[in-house]
């Protein structure tokens, strides 16, 4: 099946692709990256720091160094490394719904568009481009945790598991029929950033199952969401962040973050012989 993979140009988007791409042998792919940032994040120091760790440090600082190194990277590849490793196109898209972009999407004729952390809202014309539409990977249990920062809200409200929802994209936001849910035990000591890095890849198994079912001609509609349970929320404010941290939770921890970045780096000869 011909796939378009739409992810955010950040650490989580890159990790998700590194986990997914090895499983897509035989499926032609085109990777589209979103570079959208929310200015409100810079107004809360903790969110600004998180954005730096997810975007600026790995994508703008570390990845160019890896891409320019003669020896290349490590187990996980940068976005440029992924494009080379899997012989696929990878580019930033400014507006998924622009006439020019819709024309390019139609020319590619995808069977399915997969979105994860993409930040763009798909207009009906974009959804209709793919033969089987668009599916999204949302890091929260729908319909109760629609919108932004679902893992933080889940933990703040006493959740002991983080949930990943694979759902169809419709004309709303995080409102389409649910195809599958996957769960991950919450581990306070890891910090939220490291757990989110594990959350999106939970959708890979049900996504592969979906591809197989669609290839066999099965119609997979998903289960309609219970709109009476829907809650949609935007960015958390400073008081929410303070309450989260005061309860003993962590947005990130240095050991967990370092272990993620290390997988993009080639081990030094000294460490390999140690």
PDB file of C-alpha atoms in Angstrom:
ATOM      1  CA  UNK A   1       0.000   0.000   0.000  1.00  0.00           C
ATOM      2  CA  UNK A   2       1.194   3.504  -0.800  1.00  0.00           C
ATOM      3  CA  UNK A   3       1.527   5.497   2.405  1.00  0.00           C
ATOM      4  CA  UNK A   4       2.062   9.105   3.373  1.00  0.00           C
ATOM      5  CA  UNK A   5       3.483   9.456   6.891  1.00  0.00           C
ATOM      6  CA  UNK A   6       2.819  12.840   8.485  1.00  0.00           C
ATOM      7  CA  UNK A   7       4.734  13.601  11.680  1.00  0.00           C
ATOM      8  CA  UNK A   8       6.067  16.558  13.594  1.00  0.00           C
ATOM      9  CA  UNK A   9       9.651  17.618  12.962  1.00  0.00           C
ATOM     10  CA  UNK A  10      10.692  16.881  16.537  1.00  0.00           C
ATOM     11  CA  UNK A  11      12.271  14.162  18.624  1.00  0.00           C
ATOM     12  CA  UNK A  12       9.057  12.169  19.101  1.00  0.00           C
ATOM     13  CA  UNK A  13       8.234  12.282  15.407  1.00  0.00           C
ATOM     14  CA  UNK A  14      11.694  11.004  14.538  1.00  0.00           C
ATOM     15  CA  UNK A  15      11.607   8.231  17.144  1.00  0.00           C
ATOM     16  CA  UNK A  16       8.204   7.100  15.884  1.00  0.00           C
ATOM     17  CA  UNK A  17       9.498   6.876  12.311  1.00  0.00           C
ATOM     18  CA  UNK A  18      12.572   4.945  13.450  1.00  0.00           C
ATOM     19  CA  UNK A  19      10.306   2.386  15.095  1.00  0.00           C
ATOM     20  CA  UNK A  20       7.809   2.255  12.218  1.00  0.00           C
ATOM     21  CA  UNK A  21       9.884   2.332   9.034  1.00  0.00           C
ATOM     22  CA  UNK A  22      11.598  -1.057   9.512  1.00  0.00           C
ATOM     23  CA  UNK A  23       8.114  -2.615   9.652  1.00  0.00           C
ATOM     24  CA  UNK A  24       6.918  -1.130   6.361  1.00  0.00           C
ATOM     25  CA  UNK A  25       8.882  -3.214   3.878  1.00  0.00           C
ATOM     26  CA  UNK A  26       6.906  -3.412   0.655  1.00  0.00           C
ATOM     27  CA  UNK A  27       4.925  -0.246   1.374  1.00  0.00           C
ATOM     28  CA  UNK A  28       6.115   2.795  -0.630  1.00  0.00           C
ATOM     29  CA  UNK A  29       6.229   5.822   1.684  1.00  0.00           C
ATOM     30  CA  UNK A  30       6.473   9.582   1.529  1.00  0.00           C
ATOM     31  CA  UNK A  31       7.291  11.432   4.770  1.00  0.00           C
ATOM     32  CA  UNK A  32       5.852  14.893   5.418  1.00  0.00           C
ATOM     33  CA  UNK A  33       7.034  16.919   8.407  1.00  0.00           C
ATOM     34  CA  UNK A  34       5.247  19.671  10.286  1.00  0.00           C
ATOM     35  CA  UNK A  35       7.380  22.487  11.663  1.00  0.00           C
ATOM     36  CA  UNK A  36       4.547  24.327  13.418  1.00  0.00           C
ATOM     37  CA  UNK A  37       5.245  25.752  16.873  1.00  0.00           C
ATOM     38  CA  UNK A  38       2.856  27.347  19.339  1.00  0.00           C
ATOM     39  CA  UNK A  39       4.030  30.743  20.578  1.00  0.00           C
ATOM     40  CA  UNK A  40       2.140  30.225  23.846  1.00  0.00           C
ATOM     41  CA  UNK A  41       4.669  27.524  24.799  1.00  0.00           C
ATOM     42  CA  UNK A  42       7.400  30.144  25.148  1.00  0.00           C
ATOM     43  CA  UNK A  43       5.370  32.015  27.775  1.00  0.00           C
ATOM     44  CA  UNK A  44       5.635  29.207  30.349  1.00  0.00           C
ATOM     45  CA  UNK A  45       9.259  28.385  31.266  1.00  0.00           C
ATOM     46  CA  UNK A  46       8.673  24.651  31.758  1.00  0.00           C
ATOM     47  CA  UNK A  47       6.950  24.313  28.381  1.00  0.00           C
ATOM     48  CA  UNK A  48       9.662  26.376  26.696  1.00  0.00           C
ATOM     49  CA  UNK A  49      12.288  24.055  28.182  1.00  0.00           C
ATOM     50  CA  UNK A  50      10.340  21.018  27.006  1.00  0.00           C
ATOM     51  CA  UNK A  51      10.105  22.475  23.486  1.00  0.00           C
ATOM     52  CA  UNK A  52      13.866  23.028  23.510  1.00  0.00           C
ATOM     53  CA  UNK A  53      14.480  19.393  24.484  1.00  0.00           C
ATOM     54  CA  UNK A  54      12.026  18.048  21.909  1.00  0.00           C
ATOM     55  CA  UNK A  55      12.869  20.312  18.985  1.00  0.00           C
ATOM     56  CA  UNK A  56      15.777  22.744  19.201  1.00  0.00           C
ATOM     57  CA  UNK A  57      18.435  20.584  20.842  1.00  0.00           C
ATOM     58  CA  UNK A  58      17.934  17.346  18.883  1.00  0.00           C
ATOM     59  CA  UNK A  59      16.678  18.663  15.549  1.00  0.00           C
ATOM     60  CA  UNK A  60      18.556  21.946  15.151  1.00  0.00           C
ATOM     61  CA  UNK A  61      21.711  21.211  17.160  1.00  0.00           C
ATOM     62  CA  UNK A  62      22.410  17.463  17.278  1.00  0.00           C
ATOM     63  CA  UNK A  63      20.992  16.139  14.006  1.00  0.00           C
ATOM     64  CA  UNK A  64      23.053  18.427  11.721  1.00  0.00           C
ATOM     65  CA  UNK A  65      26.213  17.229  13.484  1.00  0.00           C
ATOM     66  CA  UNK A  66      25.213  13.609  12.978  1.00  0.00           C
ATOM     67  CA  UNK A  67      24.318  14.188   9.324  1.00  0.00           C
ATOM     68  CA  UNK A  68      27.682  15.815   8.643  1.00  0.00           C
ATOM     69  CA  UNK A  69      29.762  13.183  10.449  1.00  0.00           C
ATOM     70  CA  UNK A  70      31.680  10.831   8.107  1.00  0.00           C
ATOM     71  CA  UNK A  71      30.842   7.836  10.290  1.00  0.00           C
ATOM     72  CA  UNK A  72      27.143   8.657  10.345  1.00  0.00           C
ATOM     73  CA  UNK A  73      24.780   8.077  13.227  1.00  0.00           C
ATOM     74  CA  UNK A  74      23.755   5.233  15.463  1.00  0.00           C
ATOM     75  CA  UNK A  75      20.899   2.772  15.771  1.00  0.00           C
ATOM     76  CA  UNK A  76      18.276   5.466  15.185  1.00  0.00           C
ATOM     77  CA  UNK A  77      18.580   7.796  12.192  1.00  0.00           C
ATOM     78  CA  UNK A  78      17.889  11.503  11.853  1.00  0.00           C
ATOM     79  CA  UNK A  79      15.162  12.602   9.433  1.00  0.00           C
ATOM     80  CA  UNK A  80      17.771  12.936   6.684  1.00  0.00           C
ATOM     81  CA  UNK A  81      19.203   9.589   7.693  1.00  0.00           C
ATOM     82  CA  UNK A  82      15.784   7.952   7.503  1.00  0.00           C
ATOM     83  CA  UNK A  83      15.259   9.291   3.988  1.00  0.00           C
ATOM     84  CA  UNK A  84      18.610   7.820   2.921  1.00  0.00           C
ATOM     85  CA  UNK A  85      18.222   4.554   4.840  1.00  0.00           C
ATOM     86  CA  UNK A  86      14.793   3.785   3.379  1.00  0.00           C
ATOM     87  CA  UNK A  87      15.162   5.555   0.004  1.00  0.00           C
ATOM     88  CA  UNK A  88      12.131   7.740   0.590  1.00  0.00           C
ATOM     89  CA  UNK A  89      11.261  11.404   0.286  1.00  0.00           C
ATOM     90  CA  UNK A  90      11.174  13.451   3.481  1.00  0.00           C
ATOM     91  CA  UNK A  91      10.229  17.136   3.471  1.00  0.00           C
ATOM     92  CA  UNK A  92       8.627  19.888   5.531  1.00  0.00           C
ATOM     93  CA  UNK A  93       5.120  20.906   4.494  1.00  0.00           C
ATOM     94  CA  UNK A  94       3.841  24.411   5.238  1.00  0.00           C
ATOM     95  CA  UNK A  95       0.137  23.788   4.594  1.00  0.00           C
ATOM     96  CA  UNK A  96      -1.250  20.313   3.990  1.00  0.00           C
ATOM     97  CA  UNK A  97      -4.481  21.817   2.634  1.00  0.00           C
ATOM     98  CA  UNK A  98      -3.075  24.280   0.086  1.00  0.00           C
ATOM     99  CA  UNK A  99      -4.126  23.719  -3.550  1.00  0.00           C
ATOM    100  CA  UNK A 100      -0.533  23.040  -4.557  1.00  0.00           C
ATOM    101  CA  UNK A 101      -0.069  20.462  -1.799  1.00  0.00           C
ATOM    102  CA  UNK A 102      -3.397  18.790  -2.530  1.00  0.00           C
ATOM    103  CA  UNK A 103      -2.326  18.453  -6.155  1.00  0.00           C
ATOM    104  CA  UNK A 104       0.939  16.782  -5.101  1.00  0.00           C
ATOM    105  CA  UNK A 105      -0.900  14.451  -2.732  1.00  0.00           C
ATOM    106  CA  UNK A 106      -3.335  13.446  -5.456  1.00  0.00           C
ATOM    107  CA  UNK A 107      -0.482  12.796  -7.890  1.00  0.00           C
ATOM    108  CA  UNK A 108       1.104  10.427  -5.357  1.00  0.00           C
ATOM    109  CA  UNK A 109      -2.248   8.600  -5.029  1.00  0.00           C
ATOM    110  CA  UNK A 110      -1.798   7.252  -1.491  1.00  0.00           C
ATOM    111  CA  UNK A 111      -3.842   4.372  -0.184  1.00  0.00           C
ATOM    112  CA  UNK A 112      -3.631   5.704   3.378  1.00  0.00           C
ATOM    113  CA  UNK A 113      -2.296   8.767   5.181  1.00  0.00           C
ATOM    114  CA  UNK A 114      -0.934   8.199   8.684  1.00  0.00           C
ATOM    115  CA  UNK A 115      -0.672  11.178  11.037  1.00  0.00           C
ATOM    116  CA  UNK A 116       1.199  11.273  14.340  1.00  0.00           C
ATOM    117  CA  UNK A 117       1.792  14.532  16.195  1.00  0.00           C
ATOM    118  CA  UNK A 118       1.462  16.383  12.894  1.00  0.00           C
ATOM    119  CA  UNK A 119      -0.191  19.606  14.187  1.00  0.00           C
ATOM    120  CA  UNK A 120      -1.975  20.258  10.877  1.00  0.00           C
ATOM    121  CA  UNK A 121      -5.763  19.863  10.663  1.00  0.00           C
ATOM    122  CA  UNK A 122      -6.734  17.854   7.580  1.00  0.00           C
ATOM    123  CA  UNK A 123      -9.468  19.493   5.538  1.00  0.00           C
ATOM    124  CA  UNK A 124     -12.038  17.184   3.885  1.00  0.00           C
ATOM    125  CA  UNK A 125     -10.259  17.590   0.531  1.00  0.00           C
ATOM    126  CA  UNK A 126      -6.997  16.300   2.046  1.00  0.00           C
ATOM    127  CA  UNK A 127      -8.747  13.383   3.737  1.00  0.00           C
ATOM    128  CA  UNK A 128     -10.376  12.408   0.460  1.00  0.00           C
ATOM    129  CA  UNK A 129      -7.049  12.231  -1.379  1.00  0.00           C
ATOM    130  CA  UNK A 130      -6.193   8.827   0.112  1.00  0.00           C
ATOM    131  CA  UNK A 131      -8.222   5.805  -0.952  1.00  0.00           C
ATOM    132  CA  UNK A 132      -8.688   4.727   2.675  1.00  0.00           C
ATOM    133  CA  UNK A 133      -8.593   8.204   4.205  1.00  0.00           C
ATOM    134  CA  UNK A 134      -6.455   9.386   7.112  1.00  0.00           C
ATOM    135  CA  UNK A 135      -5.735   7.755  10.460  1.00  0.00           C
ATOM    136  CA  UNK A 136      -4.221   9.585  13.412  1.00  0.00           C
ATOM    137  CA  UNK A 137      -2.219   8.411  16.406  1.00  0.00           C
ATOM    138  CA  UNK A 138      -3.291  10.384  19.466  1.00  0.00           C
ATOM    139  CA  UNK A 139      -1.374  10.166  22.784  1.00  0.00           C
ATOM    140  CA  UNK A 140      -4.452  10.009  24.971  1.00  0.00           C
ATOM    141  CA  UNK A 141      -7.600   7.972  25.532  1.00  0.00           C
ATOM    142  CA  UNK A 142     -10.396   9.262  23.347  1.00  0.00           C
ATOM    143  CA  UNK A 143     -12.883  10.777  23.728  1.00  0.00           C
ATOM    144  CA  UNK A 144     -12.037  11.863  27.282  1.00  0.00           C
ATOM    145  CA  UNK A 145      -8.569  13.221  26.497  1.00  0.00           C
ATOM    146  CA  UNK A 146      -8.855  14.979  23.157  1.00  0.00           C
ATOM    147  CA  UNK A 147      -6.614  17.933  22.377  1.00  0.00           C
ATOM    148  CA  UNK A 148      -3.151  18.844  23.618  1.00  0.00           C
ATOM    149  CA  UNK A 149      -0.952  17.448  26.402  1.00  0.00           C
ATOM    150  CA  UNK A 150      -3.179  14.428  26.976  1.00  0.00           C
ATOM    151  CA  UNK A 151      -0.489  12.427  28.834  1.00  0.00           C
ATOM    152  CA  UNK A 152       0.017  15.249  31.350  1.00  0.00           C
ATOM    153  CA  UNK A 153      -3.736  15.562  31.952  1.00  0.00           C
ATOM    154  CA  UNK A 154      -4.072  11.773  32.285  1.00  0.00           C
ATOM    155  CA  UNK A 155      -1.400  11.620  35.000  1.00  0.00           C
ATOM    156  CA  UNK A 156      -2.589  14.794  36.725  1.00  0.00           C
ATOM    157  CA  UNK A 157      -6.054  13.267  37.074  1.00  0.00           C
ATOM    158  CA  UNK A 158      -4.717  10.113  38.679  1.00  0.00           C
ATOM    159  CA  UNK A 159      -4.305   7.861  35.666  1.00  0.00           C
ATOM    160  CA  UNK A 160      -1.951   4.923  36.191  1.00  0.00           C
ATOM    161  CA  UNK A 161      -1.709   4.172  32.473  1.00  0.00           C
ATOM    162  CA  UNK A 162      -0.947   6.303  29.453  1.00  0.00           C
ATOM    163  CA  UNK A 163      -3.122   5.522  26.438  1.00  0.00           C
ATOM    164  CA  UNK A 164      -2.533   5.703  22.702  1.00  0.00           C
ATOM    165  CA  UNK A 165      -5.568   5.947  20.391  1.00  0.00           C
ATOM    166  CA  UNK A 166      -5.467   4.979  16.715  1.00  0.00           C
ATOM    167  CA  UNK A 167      -8.476   6.613  15.107  1.00  0.00           C
ATOM    168  CA  UNK A 168      -9.838   7.735  11.797  1.00  0.00           C
ATOM    169  CA  UNK A 169      -9.659  11.428  10.962  1.00  0.00           C
ATOM    170  CA  UNK A 170     -12.938  13.160  10.178  1.00  0.00           C
ATOM    171  CA  UNK A 171     -13.950  16.803   9.829  1.00  0.00           C
ATOM    172  CA  UNK A 172     -13.431  17.423  13.558  1.00  0.00           C
ATOM    173  CA  UNK A 173     -10.358  17.316  15.802  1.00  0.00           C
ATOM    174  CA  UNK A 174      -9.572  14.007  17.552  1.00  0.00           C
ATOM    175  CA  UNK A 175     -13.197  13.079  16.936  1.00  0.00           C
ATOM    176  CA  UNK A 176     -13.141  10.265  14.361  1.00  0.00           C
ATOM    177  CA  UNK A 177     -14.008   6.594  14.972  1.00  0.00           C
ATOM    178  CA  UNK A 178     -11.554   4.644  17.128  1.00  0.00           C
ATOM    179  CA  UNK A 179      -9.745   1.707  15.554  1.00  0.00           C
ATOM    180  CA  UNK A 180      -7.625   0.605  18.514  1.00  0.00           C
ATOM    181  CA  UNK A 181      -6.395   1.626  21.968  1.00  0.00           C
ATOM    182  CA  UNK A 182      -3.062   0.623  23.505  1.00  0.00           C
ATOM    183  CA  UNK A 183      -1.898   1.187  27.076  1.00  0.00           C
ATOM    184  CA  UNK A 184       1.401   1.842  28.796  1.00  0.00           C
ATOM    185  CA  UNK A 185       1.971   1.743  32.581  1.00  0.00           C
ATOM    186  CA  UNK A 186       2.911   5.178  33.871  1.00  0.00           C
ATOM    187  CA  UNK A 187       6.378   5.291  35.417  1.00  0.00           C
ATOM    188  CA  UNK A 188       6.940   8.469  37.372  1.00  0.00           C
ATOM    189  CA  UNK A 189      10.725   8.038  37.552  1.00  0.00           C
ATOM    190  CA  UNK A 190      11.157   8.189  33.764  1.00  0.00           C
ATOM    191  CA  UNK A 191       9.598  11.599  33.261  1.00  0.00           C
ATOM    192  CA  UNK A 192       6.803  12.384  30.833  1.00  0.00           C
ATOM    193  CA  UNK A 193       9.042  13.077  27.821  1.00  0.00           C
ATOM    194  CA  UNK A 194      10.542   9.578  27.830  1.00  0.00           C
ATOM    195  CA  UNK A 195       7.154   7.959  28.307  1.00  0.00           C
ATOM    196  CA  UNK A 196       5.677   9.890  25.382  1.00  0.00           C
ATOM    197  CA  UNK A 197       8.549   8.540  23.263  1.00  0.00           C
ATOM    198  CA  UNK A 198       7.211   5.058  24.082  1.00  0.00           C
ATOM    199  CA  UNK A 199       3.573   5.997  23.611  1.00  0.00           C
ATOM    200  CA  UNK A 200       3.322   6.708  19.877  1.00  0.00           C
ATOM    201  CA  UNK A 201       5.055   3.433  18.849  1.00  0.00           C
ATOM    202  CA  UNK A 202       2.306   1.507  20.679  1.00  0.00           C
ATOM    203  CA  UNK A 203       0.147   2.215  17.628  1.00  0.00           C
ATOM    204  CA  UNK A 204       2.493   0.381  15.243  1.00  0.00           C
ATOM    205  CA  UNK A 205       1.054  -3.104  15.835  1.00  0.00           C
ATOM    206  CA  UNK A 206      -2.590  -2.075  15.309  1.00  0.00           C
ATOM    207  CA  UNK A 207      -1.539   0.079  12.356  1.00  0.00           C
ATOM    208  CA  UNK A 208       0.155  -2.894  10.667  1.00  0.00           C
ATOM    209  CA  UNK A 209      -2.951  -4.953  11.353  1.00  0.00           C
ATOM    210  CA  UNK A 210      -5.051  -2.214   9.744  1.00  0.00           C
ATOM    211  CA  UNK A 211      -2.834  -2.200   6.647  1.00  0.00           C
ATOM    212  CA  UNK A 212      -3.188  -5.955   6.300  1.00  0.00           C
ATOM    213  CA  UNK A 213      -6.960  -5.808   6.654  1.00  0.00           C
ATOM    214  CA  UNK A 214      -7.293  -3.004   4.140  1.00  0.00           C
ATOM    215  CA  UNK A 215      -5.030  -4.836   1.694  1.00  0.00           C
ATOM    216  CA  UNK A 216      -7.339  -7.847   1.985  1.00  0.00           C
ATOM    217  CA  UNK A 217     -10.301  -5.707   1.001  1.00  0.00           C
ATOM    218  CA  UNK A 218     -11.817  -5.429   4.466  1.00  0.00           C
ATOM    219  CA  UNK A 219     -13.676  -2.245   5.356  1.00  0.00           C
ATOM    220  CA  UNK A 220     -12.412  -0.971   8.728  1.00  0.00           C
ATOM    221  CA  UNK A 221     -14.721   1.760   9.941  1.00  0.00           C
ATOM    222  CA  UNK A 222     -13.756   1.918  13.610  1.00  0.00           C
ATOM    223  CA  UNK A 223     -16.038   2.532  16.574  1.00  0.00           C
ATOM    224  CA  UNK A 224     -17.792   5.874  16.852  1.00  0.00           C
ATOM    225  CA  UNK A 225     -16.754   7.945  19.854  1.00  0.00           C
ATOM    226  CA  UNK A 226     -19.189   8.622  22.668  1.00  0.00           C
ATOM    227  CA  UNK A 227     -19.580  12.385  22.285  1.00  0.00           C
ATOM    228  CA  UNK A 228     -21.044  12.696  25.798  1.00  0.00           C
ATOM    229  CA  UNK A 229     -17.618  11.766  27.213  1.00  0.00           C
ATOM    230  CA  UNK A 230     -15.615  14.118  25.001  1.00  0.00           C
ATOM    231  CA  UNK A 231     -13.325  16.688  26.582  1.00  0.00           C
ATOM    232  CA  UNK A 232     -11.058  18.841  24.450  1.00  0.00           C
ATOM    233  CA  UNK A 233      -8.314  20.967  26.012  1.00  0.00           C
ATOM    234  CA  UNK A 234      -5.580  23.222  24.707  1.00  0.00           C
ATOM    235  CA  UNK A 235      -2.166  23.992  26.185  1.00  0.00           C
ATOM    236  CA  UNK A 236      -1.931  23.724  29.980  1.00  0.00           C
ATOM    237  CA  UNK A 237      -1.488  26.956  31.875  1.00  0.00           C
ATOM    238  CA  UNK A 238       1.173  27.707  34.463  1.00  0.00           C
ATOM    239  CA  UNK A 239      -1.023  26.567  37.354  1.00  0.00           C
ATOM    240  CA  UNK A 240      -1.521  23.134  35.783  1.00  0.00           C
ATOM    241  CA  UNK A 241       2.206  22.717  35.263  1.00  0.00           C
ATOM    242  CA  UNK A 242       2.933  23.800  38.834  1.00  0.00           C
ATOM    243  CA  UNK A 243       0.371  21.341  40.221  1.00  0.00           C
ATOM    244  CA  UNK A 244       1.829  18.517  38.098  1.00  0.00           C
ATOM    245  CA  UNK A 245       5.360  19.178  39.349  1.00  0.00           C
ATOM    246  CA  UNK A 246       4.273  19.781  42.944  1.00  0.00           C
ATOM    247  CA  UNK A 247       2.660  16.334  42.962  1.00  0.00           C
ATOM    248  CA  UNK A 248       6.101  14.822  42.369  1.00  0.00           C
ATOM    249  CA  UNK A 249       5.812  14.195  38.629  1.00  0.00           C
ATOM    250  CA  UNK A 250       8.512  15.146  36.116  1.00  0.00           C
ATOM    251  CA  UNK A 251       8.226  16.585  32.635  1.00  0.00           C
ATOM    252  CA  UNK A 252      11.615  15.030  31.891  1.00  0.00           C
ATOM    253  CA  UNK A 253      14.623  13.503  33.609  1.00  0.00           C
ATOM    254  CA  UNK A 254      18.226  13.752  32.441  1.00  0.00           C
ATOM    255  CA  UNK A 255      19.016   9.985  32.481  1.00  0.00           C
ATOM    256  CA  UNK A 256      15.938   9.088  30.414  1.00  0.00           C
ATOM    257  CA  UNK A 257      16.520  11.935  27.980  1.00  0.00           C
ATOM    258  CA  UNK A 258      20.188  11.067  27.554  1.00  0.00           C
ATOM    259  CA  UNK A 259      19.292   7.444  26.833  1.00  0.00           C
ATOM    260  CA  UNK A 260      17.007   8.540  23.984  1.00  0.00           C
ATOM    261  CA  UNK A 261      19.634  10.772  22.374  1.00  0.00           C
ATOM    262  CA  UNK A 262      22.295   8.085  22.757  1.00  0.00           C
ATOM    263  CA  UNK A 263      20.433   5.851  20.312  1.00  0.00           C
ATOM    264  CA  UNK A 264      21.084   8.392  17.558  1.00  0.00           C
ATOM    265  CA  UNK A 265      24.829   8.390  18.244  1.00  0.00           C
ATOM    266  CA  UNK A 266      27.451   5.934  17.077  1.00  0.00           C
ATOM    267  CA  UNK A 267      29.252   4.435  20.127  1.00  0.00           C
ATOM    268  CA  UNK A 268      32.860   5.500  20.428  1.00  0.00           C
ATOM    269  CA  UNK A 269      35.564   2.806  20.081  1.00  0.00           C
ATOM    270  CA  UNK A 270      36.390   3.250  23.757  1.00  0.00           C
ATOM    271  CA  UNK A 271      32.795   2.577  24.868  1.00  0.00           C
ATOM    272  CA  UNK A 272      32.491  -0.422  22.545  1.00  0.00           C
ATOM    273  CA  UNK A 273      35.552  -2.064  24.105  1.00  0.00           C
ATOM    274  CA  UNK A 274      34.634  -1.213  27.669  1.00  0.00           C
TER     275      UNK A 274
END
